[in-house]
Coordinates of C-alpha atoms in Angstrom, one line a residue:
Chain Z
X25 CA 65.7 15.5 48.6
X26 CA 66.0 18.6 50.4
X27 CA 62.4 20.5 51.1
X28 CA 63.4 23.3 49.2
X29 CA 63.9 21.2 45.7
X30 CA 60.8 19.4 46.5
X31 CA 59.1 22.3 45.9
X32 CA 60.4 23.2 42.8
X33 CA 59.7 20.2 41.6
X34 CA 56.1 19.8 43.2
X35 CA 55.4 23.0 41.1
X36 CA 57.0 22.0 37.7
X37 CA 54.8 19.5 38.0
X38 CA 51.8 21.8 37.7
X39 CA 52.9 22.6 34.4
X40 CA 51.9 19.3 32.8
X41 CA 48.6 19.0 31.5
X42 CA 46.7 15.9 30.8
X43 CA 47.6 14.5 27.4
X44 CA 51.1 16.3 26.8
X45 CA 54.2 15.1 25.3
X46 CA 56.5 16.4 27.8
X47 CA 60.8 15.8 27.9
X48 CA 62.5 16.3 31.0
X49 CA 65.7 17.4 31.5
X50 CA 68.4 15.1 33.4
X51 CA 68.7 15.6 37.0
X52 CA 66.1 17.7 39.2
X53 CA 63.5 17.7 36.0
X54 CA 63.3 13.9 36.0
X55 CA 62.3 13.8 39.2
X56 CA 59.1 15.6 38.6
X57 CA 58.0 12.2 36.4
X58 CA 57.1 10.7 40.0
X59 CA 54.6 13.8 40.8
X60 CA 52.8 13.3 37.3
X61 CA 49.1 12.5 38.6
X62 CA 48.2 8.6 37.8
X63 CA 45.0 9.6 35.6
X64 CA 47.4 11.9 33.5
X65 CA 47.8 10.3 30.4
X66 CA 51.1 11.7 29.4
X67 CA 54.2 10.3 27.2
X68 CA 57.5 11.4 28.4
X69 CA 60.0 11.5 25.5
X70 CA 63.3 10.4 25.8
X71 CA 65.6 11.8 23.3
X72 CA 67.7 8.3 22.5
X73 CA 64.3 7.2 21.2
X74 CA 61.8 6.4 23.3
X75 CA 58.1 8.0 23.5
X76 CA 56.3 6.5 26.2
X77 CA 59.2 6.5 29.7
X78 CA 57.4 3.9 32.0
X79 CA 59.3 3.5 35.5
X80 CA 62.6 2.0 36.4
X81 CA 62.4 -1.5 36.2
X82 CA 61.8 -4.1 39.0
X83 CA 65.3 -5.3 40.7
X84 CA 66.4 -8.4 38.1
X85 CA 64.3 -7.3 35.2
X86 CA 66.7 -3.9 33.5
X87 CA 67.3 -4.4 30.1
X88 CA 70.8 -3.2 28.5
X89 CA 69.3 -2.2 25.6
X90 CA 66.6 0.1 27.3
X91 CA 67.8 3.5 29.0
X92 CA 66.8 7.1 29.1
X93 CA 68.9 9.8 28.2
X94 CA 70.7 10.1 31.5
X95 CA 71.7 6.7 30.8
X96 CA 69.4 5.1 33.6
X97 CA 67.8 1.6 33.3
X98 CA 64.0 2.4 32.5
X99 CA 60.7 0.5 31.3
X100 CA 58.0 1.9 29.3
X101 CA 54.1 2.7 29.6
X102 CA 51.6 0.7 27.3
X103 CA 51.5 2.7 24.2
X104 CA 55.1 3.5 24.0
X105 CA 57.6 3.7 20.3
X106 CA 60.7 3.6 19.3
X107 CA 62.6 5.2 16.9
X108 CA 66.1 6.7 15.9
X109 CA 67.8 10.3 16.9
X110 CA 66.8 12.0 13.8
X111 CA 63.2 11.3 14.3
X112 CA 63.8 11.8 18.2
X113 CA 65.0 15.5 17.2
X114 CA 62.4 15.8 14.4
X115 CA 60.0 15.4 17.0
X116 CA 61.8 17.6 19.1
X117 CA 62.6 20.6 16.5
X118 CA 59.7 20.1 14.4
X119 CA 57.7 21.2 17.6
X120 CA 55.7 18.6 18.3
X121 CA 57.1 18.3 21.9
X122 CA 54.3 20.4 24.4
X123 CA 56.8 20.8 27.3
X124 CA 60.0 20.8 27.9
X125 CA 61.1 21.0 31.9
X126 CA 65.3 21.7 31.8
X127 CA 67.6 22.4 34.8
X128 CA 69.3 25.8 34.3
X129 CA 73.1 27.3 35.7
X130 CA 72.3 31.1 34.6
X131 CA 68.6 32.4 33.1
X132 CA 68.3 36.3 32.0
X133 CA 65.6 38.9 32.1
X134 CA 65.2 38.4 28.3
X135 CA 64.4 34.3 28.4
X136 CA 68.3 33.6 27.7
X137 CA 69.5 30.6 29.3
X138 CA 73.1 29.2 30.2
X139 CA 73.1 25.3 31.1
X140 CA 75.6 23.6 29.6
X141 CA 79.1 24.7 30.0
X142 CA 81.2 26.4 32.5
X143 CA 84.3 28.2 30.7
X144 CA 87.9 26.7 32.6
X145 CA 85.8 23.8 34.3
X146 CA 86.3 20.2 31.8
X147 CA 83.6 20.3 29.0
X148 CA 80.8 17.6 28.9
X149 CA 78.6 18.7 25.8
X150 CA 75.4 20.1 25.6
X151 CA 73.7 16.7 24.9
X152 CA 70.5 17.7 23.4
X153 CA 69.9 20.7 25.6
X154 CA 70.0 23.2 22.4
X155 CA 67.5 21.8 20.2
X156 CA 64.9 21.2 23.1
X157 CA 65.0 25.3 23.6
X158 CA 64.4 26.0 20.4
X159 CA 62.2 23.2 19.6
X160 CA 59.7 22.5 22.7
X161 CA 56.1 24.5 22.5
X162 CA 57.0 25.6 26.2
X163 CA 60.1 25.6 27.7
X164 CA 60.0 26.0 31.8
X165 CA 63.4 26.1 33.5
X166 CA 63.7 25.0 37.4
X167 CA 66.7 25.7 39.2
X168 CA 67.6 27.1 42.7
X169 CA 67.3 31.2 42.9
X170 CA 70.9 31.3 44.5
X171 CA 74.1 29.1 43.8
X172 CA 75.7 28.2 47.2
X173 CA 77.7 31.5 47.2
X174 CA 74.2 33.1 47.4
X175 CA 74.3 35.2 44.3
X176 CA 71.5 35.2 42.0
X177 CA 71.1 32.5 38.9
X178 CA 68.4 34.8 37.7
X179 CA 70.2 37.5 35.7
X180 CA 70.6 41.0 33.8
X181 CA 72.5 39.3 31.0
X182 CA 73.9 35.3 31.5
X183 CA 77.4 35.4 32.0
X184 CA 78.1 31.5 30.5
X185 CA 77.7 30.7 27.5
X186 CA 74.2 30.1 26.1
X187 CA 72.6 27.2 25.1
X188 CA 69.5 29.3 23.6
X189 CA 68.5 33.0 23.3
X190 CA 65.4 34.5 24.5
X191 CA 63.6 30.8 24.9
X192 CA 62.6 30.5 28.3
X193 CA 59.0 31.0 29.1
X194 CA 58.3 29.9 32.2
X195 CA 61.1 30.0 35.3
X196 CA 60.2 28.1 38.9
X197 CA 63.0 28.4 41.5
X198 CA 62.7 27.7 45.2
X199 CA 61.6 31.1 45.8
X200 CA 59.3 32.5 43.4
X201 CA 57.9 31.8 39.6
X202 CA 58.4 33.8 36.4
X203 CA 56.9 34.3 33.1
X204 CA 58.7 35.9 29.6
X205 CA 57.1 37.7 27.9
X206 CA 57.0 40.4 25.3
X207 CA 57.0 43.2 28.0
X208 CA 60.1 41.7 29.9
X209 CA 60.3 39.3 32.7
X210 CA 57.3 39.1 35.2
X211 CA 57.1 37.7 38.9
X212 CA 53.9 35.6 38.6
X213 CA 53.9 33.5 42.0
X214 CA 56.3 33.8 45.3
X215 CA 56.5 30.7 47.3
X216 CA 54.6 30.1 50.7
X217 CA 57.0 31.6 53.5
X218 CA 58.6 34.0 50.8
X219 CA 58.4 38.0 50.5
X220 CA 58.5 40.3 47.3
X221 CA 61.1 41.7 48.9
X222 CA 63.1 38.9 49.2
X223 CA 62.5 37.9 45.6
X224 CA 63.6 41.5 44.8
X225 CA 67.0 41.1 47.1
X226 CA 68.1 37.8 45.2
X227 CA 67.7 38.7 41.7
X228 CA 69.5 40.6 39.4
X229 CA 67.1 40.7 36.5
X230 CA 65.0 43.5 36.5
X231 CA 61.2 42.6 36.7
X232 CA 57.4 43.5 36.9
X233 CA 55.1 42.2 39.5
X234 CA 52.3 40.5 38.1
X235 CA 48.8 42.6 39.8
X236 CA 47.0 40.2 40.8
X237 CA 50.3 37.6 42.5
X238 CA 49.5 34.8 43.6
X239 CA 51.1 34.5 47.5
X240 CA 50.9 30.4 47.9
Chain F
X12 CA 77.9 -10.2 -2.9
X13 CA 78.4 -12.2 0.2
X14 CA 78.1 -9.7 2.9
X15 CA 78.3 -11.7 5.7
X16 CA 82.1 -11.7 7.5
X17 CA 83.5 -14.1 9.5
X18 CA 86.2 -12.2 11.9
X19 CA 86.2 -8.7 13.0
X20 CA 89.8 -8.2 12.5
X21 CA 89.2 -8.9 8.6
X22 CA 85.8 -6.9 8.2
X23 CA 87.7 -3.9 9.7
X24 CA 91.5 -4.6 7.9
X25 CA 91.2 -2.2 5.4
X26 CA 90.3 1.3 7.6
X27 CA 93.0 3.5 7.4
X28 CA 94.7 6.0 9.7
X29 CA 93.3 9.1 9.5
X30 CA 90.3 7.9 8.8
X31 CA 86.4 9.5 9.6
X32 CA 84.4 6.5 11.5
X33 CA 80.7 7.4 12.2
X34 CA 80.1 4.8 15.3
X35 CA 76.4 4.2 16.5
X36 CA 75.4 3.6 20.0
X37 CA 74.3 6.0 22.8
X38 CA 75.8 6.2 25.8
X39 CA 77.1 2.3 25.9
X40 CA 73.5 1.2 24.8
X41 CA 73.6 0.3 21.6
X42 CA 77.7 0.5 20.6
X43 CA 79.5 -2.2 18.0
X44 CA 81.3 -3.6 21.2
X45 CA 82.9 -6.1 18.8
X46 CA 84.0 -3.5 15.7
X47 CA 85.5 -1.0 18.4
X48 CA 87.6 -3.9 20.4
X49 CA 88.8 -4.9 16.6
X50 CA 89.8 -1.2 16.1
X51 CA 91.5 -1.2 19.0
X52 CA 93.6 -4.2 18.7
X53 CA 94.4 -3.3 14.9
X54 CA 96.0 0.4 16.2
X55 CA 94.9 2.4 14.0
X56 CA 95.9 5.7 14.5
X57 CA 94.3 9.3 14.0
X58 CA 91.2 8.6 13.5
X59 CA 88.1 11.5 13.5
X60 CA 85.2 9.3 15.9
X61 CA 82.0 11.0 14.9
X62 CA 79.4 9.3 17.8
X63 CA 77.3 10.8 20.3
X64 CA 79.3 9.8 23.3
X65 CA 83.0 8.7 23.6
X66 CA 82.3 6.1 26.0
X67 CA 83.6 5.5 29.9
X68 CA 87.0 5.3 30.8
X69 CA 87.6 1.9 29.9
X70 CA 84.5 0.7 27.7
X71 CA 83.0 1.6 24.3
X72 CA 85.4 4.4 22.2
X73 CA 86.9 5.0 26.0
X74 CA 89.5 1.7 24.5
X75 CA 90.7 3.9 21.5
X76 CA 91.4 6.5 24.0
X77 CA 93.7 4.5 26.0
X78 CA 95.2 3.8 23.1
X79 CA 95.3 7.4 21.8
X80 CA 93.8 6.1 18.7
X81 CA 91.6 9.5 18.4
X82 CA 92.3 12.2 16.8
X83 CA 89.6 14.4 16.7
X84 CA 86.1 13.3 18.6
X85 CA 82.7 14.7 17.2
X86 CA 80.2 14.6 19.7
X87 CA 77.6 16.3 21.8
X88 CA 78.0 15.1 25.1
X89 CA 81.7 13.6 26.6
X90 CA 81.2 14.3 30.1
X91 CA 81.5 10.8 31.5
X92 CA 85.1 10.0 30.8
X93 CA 88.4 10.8 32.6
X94 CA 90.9 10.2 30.0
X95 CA 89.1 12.3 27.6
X96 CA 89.3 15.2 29.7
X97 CA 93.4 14.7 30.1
X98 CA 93.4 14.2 26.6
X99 CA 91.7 17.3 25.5
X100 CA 93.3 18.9 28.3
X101 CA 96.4 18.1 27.0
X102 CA 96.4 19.3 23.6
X103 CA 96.4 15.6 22.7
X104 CA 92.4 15.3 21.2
X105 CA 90.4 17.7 19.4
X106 CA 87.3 18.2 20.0
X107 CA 83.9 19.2 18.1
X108 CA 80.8 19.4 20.0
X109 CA 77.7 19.3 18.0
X110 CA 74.0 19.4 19.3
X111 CA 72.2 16.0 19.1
X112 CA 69.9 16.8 17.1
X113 CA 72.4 19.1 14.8
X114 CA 74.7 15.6 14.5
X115 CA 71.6 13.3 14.0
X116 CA 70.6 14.8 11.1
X117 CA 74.4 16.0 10.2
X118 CA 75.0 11.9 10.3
X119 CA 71.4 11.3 8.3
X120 CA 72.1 14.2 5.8
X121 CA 75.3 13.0 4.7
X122 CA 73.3 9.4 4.3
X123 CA 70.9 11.1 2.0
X124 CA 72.9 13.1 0.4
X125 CA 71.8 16.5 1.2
X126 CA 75.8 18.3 1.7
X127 CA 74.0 20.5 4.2
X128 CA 70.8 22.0 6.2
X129 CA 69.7 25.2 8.2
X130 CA 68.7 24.7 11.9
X131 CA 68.2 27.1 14.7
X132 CA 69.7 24.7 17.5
X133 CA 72.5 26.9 18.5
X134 CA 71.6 30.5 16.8
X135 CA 73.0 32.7 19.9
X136 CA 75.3 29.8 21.1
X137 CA 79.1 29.6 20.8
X138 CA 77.8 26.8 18.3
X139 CA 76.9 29.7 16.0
X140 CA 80.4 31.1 15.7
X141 CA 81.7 31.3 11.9
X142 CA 78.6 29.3 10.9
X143 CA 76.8 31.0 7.9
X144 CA 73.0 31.9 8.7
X145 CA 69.7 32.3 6.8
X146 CA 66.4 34.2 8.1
X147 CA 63.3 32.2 6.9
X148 CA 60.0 33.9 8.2
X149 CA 61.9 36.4 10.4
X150 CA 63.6 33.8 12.0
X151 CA 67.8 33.0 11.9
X152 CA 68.7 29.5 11.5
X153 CA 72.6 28.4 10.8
X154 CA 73.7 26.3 8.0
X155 CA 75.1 23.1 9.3
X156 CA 77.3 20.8 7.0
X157 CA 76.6 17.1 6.3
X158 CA 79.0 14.2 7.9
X159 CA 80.0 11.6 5.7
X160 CA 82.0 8.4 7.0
X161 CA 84.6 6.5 5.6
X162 CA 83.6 3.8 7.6
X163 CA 80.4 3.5 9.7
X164 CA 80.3 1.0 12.6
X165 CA 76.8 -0.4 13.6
X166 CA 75.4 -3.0 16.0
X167 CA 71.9 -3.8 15.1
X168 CA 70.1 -7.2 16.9
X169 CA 69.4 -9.3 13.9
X170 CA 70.3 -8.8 10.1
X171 CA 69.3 -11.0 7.3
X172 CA 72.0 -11.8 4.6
X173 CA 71.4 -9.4 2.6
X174 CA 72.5 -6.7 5.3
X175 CA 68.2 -5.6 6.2
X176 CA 68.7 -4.9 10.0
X177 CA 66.3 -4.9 13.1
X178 CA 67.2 -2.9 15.9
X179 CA 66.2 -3.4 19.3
X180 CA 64.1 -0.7 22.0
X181 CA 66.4 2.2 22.7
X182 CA 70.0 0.3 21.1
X183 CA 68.1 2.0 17.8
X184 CA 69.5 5.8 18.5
X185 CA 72.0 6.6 16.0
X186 CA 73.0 2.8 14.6
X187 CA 70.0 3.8 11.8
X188 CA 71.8 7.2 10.8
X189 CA 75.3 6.0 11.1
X190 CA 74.5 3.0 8.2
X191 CA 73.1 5.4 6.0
X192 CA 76.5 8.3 6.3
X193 CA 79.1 5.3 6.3
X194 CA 80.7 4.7 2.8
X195 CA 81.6 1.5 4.3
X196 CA 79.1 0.4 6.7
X197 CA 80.0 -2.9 9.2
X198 CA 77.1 -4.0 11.0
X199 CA 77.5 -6.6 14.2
X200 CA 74.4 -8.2 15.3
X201 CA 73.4 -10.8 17.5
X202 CA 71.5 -13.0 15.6
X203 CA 71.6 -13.2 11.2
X204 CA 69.1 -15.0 9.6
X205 CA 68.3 -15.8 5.6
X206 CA 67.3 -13.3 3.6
X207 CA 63.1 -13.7 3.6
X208 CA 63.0 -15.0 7.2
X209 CA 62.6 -11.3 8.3
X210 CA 59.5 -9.6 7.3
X211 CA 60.0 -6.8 5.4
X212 CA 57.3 -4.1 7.1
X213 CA 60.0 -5.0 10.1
X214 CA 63.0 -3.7 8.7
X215 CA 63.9 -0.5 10.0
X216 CA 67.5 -0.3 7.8
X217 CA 66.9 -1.5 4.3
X218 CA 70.2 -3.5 3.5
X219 CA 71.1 -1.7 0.4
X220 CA 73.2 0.9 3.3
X221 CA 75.2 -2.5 4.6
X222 CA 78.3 -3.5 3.2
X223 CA 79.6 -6.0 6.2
X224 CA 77.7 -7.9 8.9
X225 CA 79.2 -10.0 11.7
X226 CA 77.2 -11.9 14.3
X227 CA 78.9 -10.7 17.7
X228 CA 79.0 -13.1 20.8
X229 CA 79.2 -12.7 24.2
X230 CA 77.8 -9.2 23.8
X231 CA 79.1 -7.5 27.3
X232 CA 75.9 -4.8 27.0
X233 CA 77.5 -2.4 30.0
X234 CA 75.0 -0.6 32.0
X235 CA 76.4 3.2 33.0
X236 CA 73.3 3.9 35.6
X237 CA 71.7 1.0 36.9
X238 CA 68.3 2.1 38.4
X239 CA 65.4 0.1 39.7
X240 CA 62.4 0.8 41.4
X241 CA 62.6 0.5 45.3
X242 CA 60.6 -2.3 46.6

């Protein structure tokens, strides 16, 4: 994994707290599983049904019938349930999910955020992105600052469709981390190695400067 | 009533083209492998597929694609299949993409006969467009219609003969939901005992929701992603 997505996930990790019930998101969010400390004692949801994601099996021992929802062979810590969809999304919408850590294409100054669909490009679905937004206690987004053409992810207004409005509250890219809030968005932390000023040149969203930031 | 069937292409005979299926599974964890190669080898044409996925090129619902057996495919995430995207490319498959969540309970409403339900998955979305919406508390959710299935197609691990199923780890997902919404519901399972021999605080589908059950063999159980740990 390149250094600077090792850092975004070394601080998503931050955001769990001992005894959460946490989902993360497919891709760069599941990696932040393996940076979980071992005297944590967190459940990590799957939405497919599974409270309780242990590690992916030993070579010889995956079971068919046990996957996450990337579709991944997994095990699961002692202490683990099952159960169907609707109680998955019950749990889910119903709030009773702490944290939910999910990749983002687009996030805006106002906590919109666009991750599921590219208008033109071939349609996939939006899995069960929409209801985690809406449903998780805390929803923190990681993603890089700038998509490879170098402009910003972190926007005015999102430009792709949305998957939620107004339901980010925490975002960690590889340069710098913001809150939502009430008063707009706020640059909390920058990144060891990284300036305000850079911060300021790659985003489009307006933002305030938190008084006391934190420089890593 | 004798529930328990002998051949898939007899439990299946009487769908119809046209049709609205409500097939369980996740991904290819969990899927009525048996029920959906009987479908396919029957033909029948223009169906509505209401399941979470649409399978992989060539396994699960990806069959009835080849076939061109699907009409219209309601689902919330498709992304893992090349003939699908021809397909809806070409004009040839209509698509509905629903939120998980939204088409969990969709599915388990139209089991429970509740014709519809307000959520807030989607309020803002493109899902939101010409949906009706409700503020409860100061907060919008959308109204989201009930599915109901002419036929549902399950695979559950054992059944007794009176249709009470047991589902195994995460093959439970929407196999529960989708024998509830089926007006027809044809279970496949790999092991059916006699009514009694399974204890009834274990049964996670009561067997008044089963019409048909078949035990499957030589269940093929297709991993998409196979991850271990490193040594």
């Amino acid at each position: 994994m390149v250094e600077r997505r090792l850092n975004i996930v070394k601080r998503a990790v931050q955001e769990i707290e001992d005894g959460m019930n946490v989902n993360l998101g497919i891709g760069m969010p599941t990696l932040v599983a393996n940076e979980i400390p071992e005297d944590f004692n967190v459940l990590l949801q799957s939405e497919n049904g599974l409270l309780g994601i242990g590690p992916y099996p030993i070579k010889g021992h995956e079971d068919a019938d046990l996957i996450n929802a990337g579709k991944e062979t997994i095990t699961t810590v002692s202490g683990s349930s099952f159960f169907d969809s609707a109680e998955s999304f019950a749990m889910i919408r119903g709030g009773h999910i702490d944290l939910a850590i999910l990749g983002g294409m687009e996030v805006a100054e106002n906590g919109d955020l666009a991750n599921w669909m590219i208008p033109g490009k071939v349609i996939k679905g939006m899995g069960g992105a929409m209801d985690l937004v809406v449903g998780a206690k805390r929803v923190v987004v990681i993603m890089d600052h700038v998509n490879k053409h170098g402009e910003s992810k972190v926007k005015k207004t999102c430009t792709l469709p949305l998957t939620g409005q107004s339901v980010v509250n925490r975002l960690i890219t590889d340069l710098a981390v913001f809150d939502f809030t009430n008063e707009g968005m706020v640059l909390v932390e920058v990144f060891p190695g990284v300036t305000v000023e850079e911060v300021i040149e790659k985003t489009e969203a307006s933002f305030t400067i938190v008084p006391n930031l934190m420089m890593q | 009533m004798n529930k328990v069937f002998h051949s898939f292409s007899e439990a299946i005979s009487d769908i119809q083209d046209g049709q609205t299926i409500i097939v369980g599974g996740f991904g290819l964890c969990g899927i009525p492998e048996k029920s959906i190669e009987a479908l396919h080898n029957r033909g029948t044409k223009n169906l509505t597929i209401v399941s979470n996925n649409c399978g992989t090129d060539h396994s699960g619902l990806g069959q009835l694609l080849v076939t061109k057996q699907i009409k219209k495919m309601i689902a919330s995430y498709v992304g893992e299949n090349k003939i699908f995207e021809q397909q809806f490319l070409n004009g040839e498959l209509e698509v509905e993409l629903c939120p998980q969540g939204t088409l969990a309970e969709r599915i388990r409403a139209g089991g429970a006969g509740i014709p519809g339900f307000y959520t807030a998955t989607g309020v803002g979305t493109p899902i939101a467009e010409g949906k009706e919406t409700k503020e409860f508390n100061d907060k919008t959710f959308l109204l989201e219609e009930a599915i109901v299935g002419d036929f549902a197609l399950v695979k559950a691990w054992k059944a007794d003969t009176l249709g009470n199923l047991v589902y195994r780890k995460t093959a439970r997902n929407f196999n529960p939901l989708a024998a509830m919404a089926g007006k027809i519901t044809i279970v496949e399972v790999e092991e059916i005992v006699e009514a009694g021999e399974l204890s009834a605080d274990e049964i996670h589908t009561p067997g008044i929701f089963v019409q048909r059950i078949l035990l499957g063999t030589d269940y093929e159980k297709r991993i998409e992603r196979l991850t271990v740990a490193e040594a």
